[in-house]
One Martini backbone bead per residue (centre of mass of N, CA, C, O) as a GRO file, in nm:
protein
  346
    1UNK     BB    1  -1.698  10.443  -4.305
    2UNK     BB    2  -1.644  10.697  -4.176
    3UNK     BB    3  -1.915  10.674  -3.943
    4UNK     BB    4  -1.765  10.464  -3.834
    5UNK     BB    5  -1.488  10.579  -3.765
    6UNK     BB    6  -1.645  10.773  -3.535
    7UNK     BB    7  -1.763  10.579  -3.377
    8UNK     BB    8  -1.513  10.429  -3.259
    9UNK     BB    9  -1.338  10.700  -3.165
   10UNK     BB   10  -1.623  10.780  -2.946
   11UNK     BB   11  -1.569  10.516  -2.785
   12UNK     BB   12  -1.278  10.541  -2.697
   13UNK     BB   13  -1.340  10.810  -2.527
   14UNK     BB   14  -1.527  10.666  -2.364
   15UNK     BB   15  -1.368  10.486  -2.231
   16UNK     BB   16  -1.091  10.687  -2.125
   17UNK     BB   17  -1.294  10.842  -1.958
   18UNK     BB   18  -1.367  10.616  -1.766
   19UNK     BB   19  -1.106  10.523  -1.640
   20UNK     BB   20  -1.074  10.784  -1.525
   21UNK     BB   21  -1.345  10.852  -1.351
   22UNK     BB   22  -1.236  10.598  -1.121
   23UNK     BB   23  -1.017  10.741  -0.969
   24UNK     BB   24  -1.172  10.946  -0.758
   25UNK     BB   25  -1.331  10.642  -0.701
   26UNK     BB   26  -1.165  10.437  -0.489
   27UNK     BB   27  -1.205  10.249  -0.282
   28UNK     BB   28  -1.333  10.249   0.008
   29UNK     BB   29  -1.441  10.249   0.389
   30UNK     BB   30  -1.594  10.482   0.323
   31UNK     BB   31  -1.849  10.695   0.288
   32UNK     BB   32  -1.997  10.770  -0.037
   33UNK     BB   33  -2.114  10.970  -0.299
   34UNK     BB   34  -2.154  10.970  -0.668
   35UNK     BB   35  -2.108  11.262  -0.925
   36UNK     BB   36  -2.312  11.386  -1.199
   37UNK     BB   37  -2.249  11.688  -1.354
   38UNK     BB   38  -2.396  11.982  -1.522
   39UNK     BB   39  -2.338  12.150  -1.301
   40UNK     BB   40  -2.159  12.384  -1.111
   41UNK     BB   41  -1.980  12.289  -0.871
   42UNK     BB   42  -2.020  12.592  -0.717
   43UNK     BB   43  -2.303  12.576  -0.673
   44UNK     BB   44  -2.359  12.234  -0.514
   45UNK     BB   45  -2.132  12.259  -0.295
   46UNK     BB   46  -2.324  12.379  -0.031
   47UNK     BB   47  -2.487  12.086  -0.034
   48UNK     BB   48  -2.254  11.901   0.010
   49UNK     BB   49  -2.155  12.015   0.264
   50UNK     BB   50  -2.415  11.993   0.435
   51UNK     BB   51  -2.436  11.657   0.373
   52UNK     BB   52  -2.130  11.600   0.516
   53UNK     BB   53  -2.203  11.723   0.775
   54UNK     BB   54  -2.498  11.583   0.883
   55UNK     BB   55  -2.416  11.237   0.763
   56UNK     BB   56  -2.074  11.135   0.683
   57UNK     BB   57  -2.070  11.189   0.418
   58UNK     BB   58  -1.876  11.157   0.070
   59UNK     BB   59  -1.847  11.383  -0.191
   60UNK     BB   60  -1.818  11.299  -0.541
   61UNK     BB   61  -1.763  11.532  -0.814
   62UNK     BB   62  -1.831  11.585  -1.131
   63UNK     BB   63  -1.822  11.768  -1.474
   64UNK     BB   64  -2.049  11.722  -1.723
   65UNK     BB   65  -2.073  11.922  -1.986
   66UNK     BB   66  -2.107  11.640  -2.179
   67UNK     BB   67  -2.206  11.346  -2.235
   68UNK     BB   68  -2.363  11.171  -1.985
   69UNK     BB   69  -2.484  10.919  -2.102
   70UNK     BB   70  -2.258  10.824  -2.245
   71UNK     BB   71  -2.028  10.791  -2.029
   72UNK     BB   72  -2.211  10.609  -1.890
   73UNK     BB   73  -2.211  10.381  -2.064
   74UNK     BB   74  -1.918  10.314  -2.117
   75UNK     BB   75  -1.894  10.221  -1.812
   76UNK     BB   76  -2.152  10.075  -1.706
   77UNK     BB   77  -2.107   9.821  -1.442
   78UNK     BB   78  -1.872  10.023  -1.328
   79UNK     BB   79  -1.979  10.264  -1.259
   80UNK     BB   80  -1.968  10.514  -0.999
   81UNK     BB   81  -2.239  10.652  -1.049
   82UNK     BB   82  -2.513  10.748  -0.861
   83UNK     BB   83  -2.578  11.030  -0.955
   84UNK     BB   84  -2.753  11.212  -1.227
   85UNK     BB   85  -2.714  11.563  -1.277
   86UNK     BB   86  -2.934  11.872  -1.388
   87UNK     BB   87  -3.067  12.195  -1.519
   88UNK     BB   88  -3.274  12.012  -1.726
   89UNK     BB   89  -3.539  11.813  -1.778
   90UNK     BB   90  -3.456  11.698  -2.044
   91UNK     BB   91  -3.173  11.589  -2.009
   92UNK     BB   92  -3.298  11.414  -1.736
   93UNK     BB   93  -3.496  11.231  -1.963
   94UNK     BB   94  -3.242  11.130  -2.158
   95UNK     BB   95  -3.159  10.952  -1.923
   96UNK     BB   96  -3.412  10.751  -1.907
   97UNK     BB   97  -3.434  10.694  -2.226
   98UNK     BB   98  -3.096  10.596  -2.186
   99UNK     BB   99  -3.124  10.373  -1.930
  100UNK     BB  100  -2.900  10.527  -1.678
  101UNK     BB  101  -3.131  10.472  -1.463
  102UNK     BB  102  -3.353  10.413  -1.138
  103UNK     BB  103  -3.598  10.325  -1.001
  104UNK     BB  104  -3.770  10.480  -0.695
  105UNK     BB  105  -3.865  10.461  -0.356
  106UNK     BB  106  -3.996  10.746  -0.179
  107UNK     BB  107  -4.173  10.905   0.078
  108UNK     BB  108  -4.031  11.178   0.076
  109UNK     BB  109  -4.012  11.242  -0.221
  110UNK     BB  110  -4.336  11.205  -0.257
  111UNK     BB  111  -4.410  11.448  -0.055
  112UNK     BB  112  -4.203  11.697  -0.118
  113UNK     BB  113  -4.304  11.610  -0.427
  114UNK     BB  114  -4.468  11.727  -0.682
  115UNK     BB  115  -4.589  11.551  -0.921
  116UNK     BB  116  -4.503  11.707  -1.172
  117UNK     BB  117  -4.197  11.691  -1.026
  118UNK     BB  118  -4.170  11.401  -1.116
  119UNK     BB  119  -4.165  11.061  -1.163
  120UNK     BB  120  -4.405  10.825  -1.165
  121UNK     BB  121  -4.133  10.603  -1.105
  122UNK     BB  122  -3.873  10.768  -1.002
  123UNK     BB  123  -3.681  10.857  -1.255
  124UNK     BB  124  -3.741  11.160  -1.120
  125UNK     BB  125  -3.613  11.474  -0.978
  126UNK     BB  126  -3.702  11.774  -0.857
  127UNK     BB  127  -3.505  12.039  -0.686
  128UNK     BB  128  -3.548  12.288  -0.853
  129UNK     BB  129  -3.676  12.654  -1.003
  130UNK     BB  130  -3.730  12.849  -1.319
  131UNK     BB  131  -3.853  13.117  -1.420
  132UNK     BB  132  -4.010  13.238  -1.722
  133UNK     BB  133  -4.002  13.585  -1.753
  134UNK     BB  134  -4.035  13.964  -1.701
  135UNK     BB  135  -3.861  14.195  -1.854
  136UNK     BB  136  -3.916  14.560  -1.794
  137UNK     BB  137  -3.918  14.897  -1.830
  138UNK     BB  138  -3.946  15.105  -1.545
  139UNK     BB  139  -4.010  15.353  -1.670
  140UNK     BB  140  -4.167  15.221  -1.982
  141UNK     BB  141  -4.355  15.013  -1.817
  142UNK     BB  142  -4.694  14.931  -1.695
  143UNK     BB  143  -4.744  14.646  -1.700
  144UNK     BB  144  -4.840  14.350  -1.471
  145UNK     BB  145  -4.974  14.177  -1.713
  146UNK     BB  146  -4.851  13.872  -1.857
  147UNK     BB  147  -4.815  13.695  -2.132
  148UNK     BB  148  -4.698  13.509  -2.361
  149UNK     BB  149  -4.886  13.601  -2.599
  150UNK     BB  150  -4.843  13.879  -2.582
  151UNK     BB  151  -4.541  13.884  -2.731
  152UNK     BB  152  -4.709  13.886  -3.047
  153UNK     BB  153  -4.798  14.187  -2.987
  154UNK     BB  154  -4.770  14.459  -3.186
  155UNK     BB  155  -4.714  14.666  -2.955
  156UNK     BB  156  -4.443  14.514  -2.944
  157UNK     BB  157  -4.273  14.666  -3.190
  158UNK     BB  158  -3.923  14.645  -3.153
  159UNK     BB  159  -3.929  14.546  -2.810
  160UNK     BB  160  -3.779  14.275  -2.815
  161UNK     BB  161  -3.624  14.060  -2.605
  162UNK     BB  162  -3.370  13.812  -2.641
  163UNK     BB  163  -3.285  13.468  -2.714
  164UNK     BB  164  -3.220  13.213  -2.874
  165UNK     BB  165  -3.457  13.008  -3.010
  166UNK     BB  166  -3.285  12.750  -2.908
  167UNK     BB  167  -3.208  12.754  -2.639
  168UNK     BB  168  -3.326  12.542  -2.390
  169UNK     BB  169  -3.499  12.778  -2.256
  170UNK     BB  170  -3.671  12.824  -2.528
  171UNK     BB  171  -3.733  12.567  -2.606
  172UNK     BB  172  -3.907  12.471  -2.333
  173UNK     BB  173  -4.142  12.725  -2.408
  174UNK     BB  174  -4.216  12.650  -2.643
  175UNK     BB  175  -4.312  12.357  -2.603
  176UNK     BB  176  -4.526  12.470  -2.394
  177UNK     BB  177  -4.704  12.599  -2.635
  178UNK     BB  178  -4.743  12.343  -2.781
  179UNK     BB  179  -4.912  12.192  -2.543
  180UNK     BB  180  -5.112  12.409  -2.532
  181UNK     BB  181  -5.187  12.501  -2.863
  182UNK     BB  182  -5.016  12.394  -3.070
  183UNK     BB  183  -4.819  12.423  -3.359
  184UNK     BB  184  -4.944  12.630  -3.486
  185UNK     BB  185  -4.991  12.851  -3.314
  186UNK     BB  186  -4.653  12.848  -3.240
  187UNK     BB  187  -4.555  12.959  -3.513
  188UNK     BB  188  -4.769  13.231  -3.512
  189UNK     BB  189  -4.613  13.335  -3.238
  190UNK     BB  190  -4.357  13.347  -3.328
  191UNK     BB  191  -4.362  13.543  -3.544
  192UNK     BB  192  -4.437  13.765  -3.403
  193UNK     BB  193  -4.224  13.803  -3.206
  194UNK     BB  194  -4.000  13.863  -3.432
  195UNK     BB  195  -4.161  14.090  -3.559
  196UNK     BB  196  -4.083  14.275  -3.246
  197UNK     BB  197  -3.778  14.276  -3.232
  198UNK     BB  198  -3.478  14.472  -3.153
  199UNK     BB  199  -3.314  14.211  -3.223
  200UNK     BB  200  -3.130  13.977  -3.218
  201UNK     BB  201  -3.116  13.698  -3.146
  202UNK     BB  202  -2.946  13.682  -2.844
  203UNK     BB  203  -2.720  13.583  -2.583
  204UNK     BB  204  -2.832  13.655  -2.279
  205UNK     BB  205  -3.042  13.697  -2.026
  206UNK     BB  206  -2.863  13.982  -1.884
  207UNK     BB  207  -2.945  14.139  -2.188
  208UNK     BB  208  -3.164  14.237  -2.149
  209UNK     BB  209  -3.149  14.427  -1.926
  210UNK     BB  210  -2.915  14.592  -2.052
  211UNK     BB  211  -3.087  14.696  -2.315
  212UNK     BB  212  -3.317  14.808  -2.164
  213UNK     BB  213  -3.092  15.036  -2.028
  214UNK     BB  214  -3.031  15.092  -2.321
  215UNK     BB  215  -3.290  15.136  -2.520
  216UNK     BB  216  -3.365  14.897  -2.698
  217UNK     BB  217  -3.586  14.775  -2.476
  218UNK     BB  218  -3.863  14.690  -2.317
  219UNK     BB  219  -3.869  14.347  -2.355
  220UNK     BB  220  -3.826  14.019  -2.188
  221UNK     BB  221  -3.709  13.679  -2.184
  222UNK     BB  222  -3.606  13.516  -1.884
  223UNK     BB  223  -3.456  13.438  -1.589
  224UNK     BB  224  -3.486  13.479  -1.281
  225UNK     BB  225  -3.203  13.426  -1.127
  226UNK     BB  226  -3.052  13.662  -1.266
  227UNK     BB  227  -3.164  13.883  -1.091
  228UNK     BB  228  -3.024  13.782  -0.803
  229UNK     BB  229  -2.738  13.823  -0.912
  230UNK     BB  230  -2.774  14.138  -1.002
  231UNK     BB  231  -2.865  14.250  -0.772
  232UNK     BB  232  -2.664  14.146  -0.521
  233UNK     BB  233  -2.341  14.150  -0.687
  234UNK     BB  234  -2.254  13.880  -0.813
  235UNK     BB  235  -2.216  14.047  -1.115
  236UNK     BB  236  -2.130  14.294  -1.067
  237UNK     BB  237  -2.185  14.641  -1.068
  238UNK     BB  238  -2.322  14.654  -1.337
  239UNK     BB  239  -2.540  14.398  -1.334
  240UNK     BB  240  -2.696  14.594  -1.104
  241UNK     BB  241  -2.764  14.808  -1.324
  242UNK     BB  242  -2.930  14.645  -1.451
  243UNK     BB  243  -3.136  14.518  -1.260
  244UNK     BB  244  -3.240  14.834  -1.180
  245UNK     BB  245  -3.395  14.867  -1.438
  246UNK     BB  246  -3.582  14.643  -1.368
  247UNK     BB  247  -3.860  14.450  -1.345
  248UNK     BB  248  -4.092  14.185  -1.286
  249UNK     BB  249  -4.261  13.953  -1.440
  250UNK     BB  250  -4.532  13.697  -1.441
  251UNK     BB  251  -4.591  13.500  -1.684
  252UNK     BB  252  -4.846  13.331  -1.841
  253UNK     BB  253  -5.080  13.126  -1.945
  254UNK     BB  254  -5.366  13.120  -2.088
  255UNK     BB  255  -5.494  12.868  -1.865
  256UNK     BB  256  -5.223  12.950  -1.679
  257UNK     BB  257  -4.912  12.922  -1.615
  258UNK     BB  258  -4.585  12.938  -1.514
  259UNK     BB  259  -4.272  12.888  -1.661
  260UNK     BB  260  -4.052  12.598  -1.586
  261UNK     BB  261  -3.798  12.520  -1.506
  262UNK     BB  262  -3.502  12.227  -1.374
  263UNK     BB  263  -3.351  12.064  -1.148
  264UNK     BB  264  -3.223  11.788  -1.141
  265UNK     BB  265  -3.232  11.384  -1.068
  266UNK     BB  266  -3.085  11.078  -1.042
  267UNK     BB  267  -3.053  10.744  -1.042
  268UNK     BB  268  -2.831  10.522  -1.121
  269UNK     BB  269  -2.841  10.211  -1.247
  270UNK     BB  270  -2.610  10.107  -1.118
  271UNK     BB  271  -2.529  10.195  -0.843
  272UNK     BB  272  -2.307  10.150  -0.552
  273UNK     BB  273  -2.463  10.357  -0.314
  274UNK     BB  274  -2.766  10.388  -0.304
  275UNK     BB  275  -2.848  10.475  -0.042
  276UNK     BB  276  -2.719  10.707  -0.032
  277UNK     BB  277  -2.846  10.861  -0.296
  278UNK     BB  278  -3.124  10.896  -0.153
  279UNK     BB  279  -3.040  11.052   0.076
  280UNK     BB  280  -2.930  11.296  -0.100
  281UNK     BB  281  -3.250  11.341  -0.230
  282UNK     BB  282  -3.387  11.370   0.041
  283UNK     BB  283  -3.189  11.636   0.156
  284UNK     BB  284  -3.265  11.816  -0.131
  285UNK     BB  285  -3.595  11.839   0.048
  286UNK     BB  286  -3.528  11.996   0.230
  287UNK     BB  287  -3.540  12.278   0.375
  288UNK     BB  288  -3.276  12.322   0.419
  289UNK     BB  289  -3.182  12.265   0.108
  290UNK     BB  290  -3.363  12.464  -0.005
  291UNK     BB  291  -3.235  12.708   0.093
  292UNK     BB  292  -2.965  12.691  -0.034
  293UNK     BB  293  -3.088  12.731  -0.307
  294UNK     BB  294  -3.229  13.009  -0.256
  295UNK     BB  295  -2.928  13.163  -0.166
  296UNK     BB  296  -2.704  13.050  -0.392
  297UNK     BB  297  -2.900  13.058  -0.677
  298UNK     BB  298  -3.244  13.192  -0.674
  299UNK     BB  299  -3.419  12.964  -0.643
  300UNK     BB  300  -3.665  12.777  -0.652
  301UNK     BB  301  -3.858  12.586  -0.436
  302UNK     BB  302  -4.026  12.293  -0.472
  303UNK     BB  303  -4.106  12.296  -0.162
  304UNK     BB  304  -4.369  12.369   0.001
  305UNK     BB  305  -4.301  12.666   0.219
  306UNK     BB  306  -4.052  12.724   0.122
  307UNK     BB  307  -3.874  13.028   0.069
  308UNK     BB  308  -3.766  13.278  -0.141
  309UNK     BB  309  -3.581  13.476  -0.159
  310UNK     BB  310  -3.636  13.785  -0.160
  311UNK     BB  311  -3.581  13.885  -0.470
  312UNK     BB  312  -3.793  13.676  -0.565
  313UNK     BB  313  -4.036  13.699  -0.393
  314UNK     BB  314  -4.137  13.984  -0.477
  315UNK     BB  315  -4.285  13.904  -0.781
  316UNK     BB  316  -4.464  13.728  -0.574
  317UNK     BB  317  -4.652  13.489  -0.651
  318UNK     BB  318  -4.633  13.133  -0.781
  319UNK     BB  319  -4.760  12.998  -1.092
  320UNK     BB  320  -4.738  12.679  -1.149
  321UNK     BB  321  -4.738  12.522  -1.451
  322UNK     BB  322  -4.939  12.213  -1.477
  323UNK     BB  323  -4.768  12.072  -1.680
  324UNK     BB  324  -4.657  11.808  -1.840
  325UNK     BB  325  -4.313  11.764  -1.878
  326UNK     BB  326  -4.275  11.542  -2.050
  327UNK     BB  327  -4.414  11.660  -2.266
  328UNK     BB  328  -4.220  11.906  -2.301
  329UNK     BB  329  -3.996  11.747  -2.375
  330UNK     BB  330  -4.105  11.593  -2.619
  331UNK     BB  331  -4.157  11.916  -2.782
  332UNK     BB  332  -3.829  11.996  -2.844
  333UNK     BB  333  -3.815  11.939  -3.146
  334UNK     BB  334  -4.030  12.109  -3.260
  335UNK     BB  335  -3.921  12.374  -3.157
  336UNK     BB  336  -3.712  12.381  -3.300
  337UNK     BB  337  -3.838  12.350  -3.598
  338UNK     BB  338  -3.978  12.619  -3.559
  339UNK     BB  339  -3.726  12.837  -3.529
  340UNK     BB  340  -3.598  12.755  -3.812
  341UNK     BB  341  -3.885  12.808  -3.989
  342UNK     BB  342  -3.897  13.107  -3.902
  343UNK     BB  343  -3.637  13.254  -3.834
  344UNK     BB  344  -3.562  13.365  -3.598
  345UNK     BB  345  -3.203  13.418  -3.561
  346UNK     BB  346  -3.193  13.593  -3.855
   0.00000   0.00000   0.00000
């Protein structure tokens, strides 16, 4: 009986929240699309503006930080949704696979992304990317060649910086690495990791930084993006001071790529506005909004020829890990449960 009552209580809240989010999209005779998103509004608001300024549609976004698919699902056939955009590609496909997406067919769309990063019948399309990099300490590590296997070898005892290998970005790597060795393997990498670490899995990707500036480690994984953010000033003066103390190497796996995670989007199921929400996926590939994800946000271009950010670019060349992400989403229970089982953040 509790958990019929909880069943209950969190259905009528979505049923709530739905009627709220009905509110801010009103029917009106002007063009518009509905976004539901993930991603913080001020990072998005420079695409959508762009978008609206280009043409004449007008675009209304609400940031729906947890449970967006149950959102959708409690609106139904009433949702206003057009487009529901995350920025983690597993999040993406939980979308596809709670049924709440719709699949599209667009030669646009299927020009400008590699096959890897979209869905097979067009249920998800990535948008931008960001990789799973090394922060190094500048005046003492001289590496320039770093695999991710490299990391659980005992020459960095003591020296290793990350963030809690629960957290999605680290979740999506350790199933990267299990999609690539299995599972037996990838508990013996994590164990070799933990044995490594130089403080608790703990914090943020850009405590990596800082740490490694205050001489507790010397090497650690975090988001490439977040070094565009500190080396810029757009993190304050401090976390410049971070960002300049190390350096960054793009980490392969041994007979593969660098991993990325993606910002990506879906077309939603009742989608109101259908025609338009492909227009805003079309223009989201576009040269000119690929060049604004990567200046306002650090993040790489999904499209192929358009240059990264100066920050970004100087990393050098981007081998993108060709395995496919759907494996990946996939996996990522399993990594969950290997970080448990290994006490990684313990």
């Amino acid at each position: 009986m509790p958990a019929r009552s909880s069943l209950s209580r969190y259905a009528l809240s979505g049923f709530i929240a739905a009627t709220l989010a009905l509110a801010p999209f009103a029917a009106s005779a002007e063009e518009v699309v509905n976004i539901y998103t993930t991603r913080e509004p001020g990072l998005a608001k420079p695409l959508f503006d762009a978008f609206s300024e280009k043409t004449g549609i007008k675009v209304n976004s609400v940031f729906v930080k947890e449970g967006l698919a149950e959102r959708v699902k409690a609106e139904g056939d009433a949702s206003p949704a057009d487009v529901l955009m995350t920025v983690d590609v597993g999040a993406l496909l939980d979308l596809v696979d709670q049924g709440v997406t719709q699949k599209v067919s667009s030669a646009t769309l299927e020009k400008a992304i590699p096959a890897n990063l979209r869905g097979k019948e067009g249920e998800w399309f990535a948008l931008s990317a960001r990789a799973r990099v090394a922060y190094t300490a500048k005046d003492r590590v001289k590496d320039t060649a770093i695999t991710y296997e490299s990391f659980a070898d005992p020459k960095w005892k003591g020296e290793v910086c990350i963030r809690s290998g629960k957290h999605p970005y680290n979740t999506a790597l350790i199933a990267a690495y299990i999609v690539h060795h299995g599972e037996a393997k990838a508990e013996e990498w994590l164990k070799g990791v933990k044995a490594n670490l130089a403080r608790k899995a703990a914090g943020g990707d850009r405590e990596v930084a800082r740490d490694i500036l205050g001489d507790i480690c010397d090497i650690g994984l975090a988001n490439s993006y977040y070094v565009g953010l500190m080396r810029s000033g757009k993190g304050g003066p401090e976390q410049e001071e971070w960002g300049k103390a190390i350096n960054v190497v793009l980490p392969t796996f041994e007979n593969g790529g660098t991993h990325v995670n993606i910002s990506g989007a879906s077309v939603a199921k009742n989608a109101p506005n259908k025609g338009n929400a492909v227009k805003l996926l079309e223009y989201l590939v576009s040269p000119e909004a690929q060049e604004i994800y990567a200046k306002a946000n650090f993040e790489y271009p999904v499209v192929p020829g358009v240059p990264a950010d100066p920050i970004i670019a100087a990393f050098g060349p981007l081998k993108v890990d060709n395995i496919d992400l759907v494996q990946v989403a996939k996996a990522r229970k399993a990594a969950t449960d290997l970080a448990d089982k290994v006490g990684f953040d313990n």
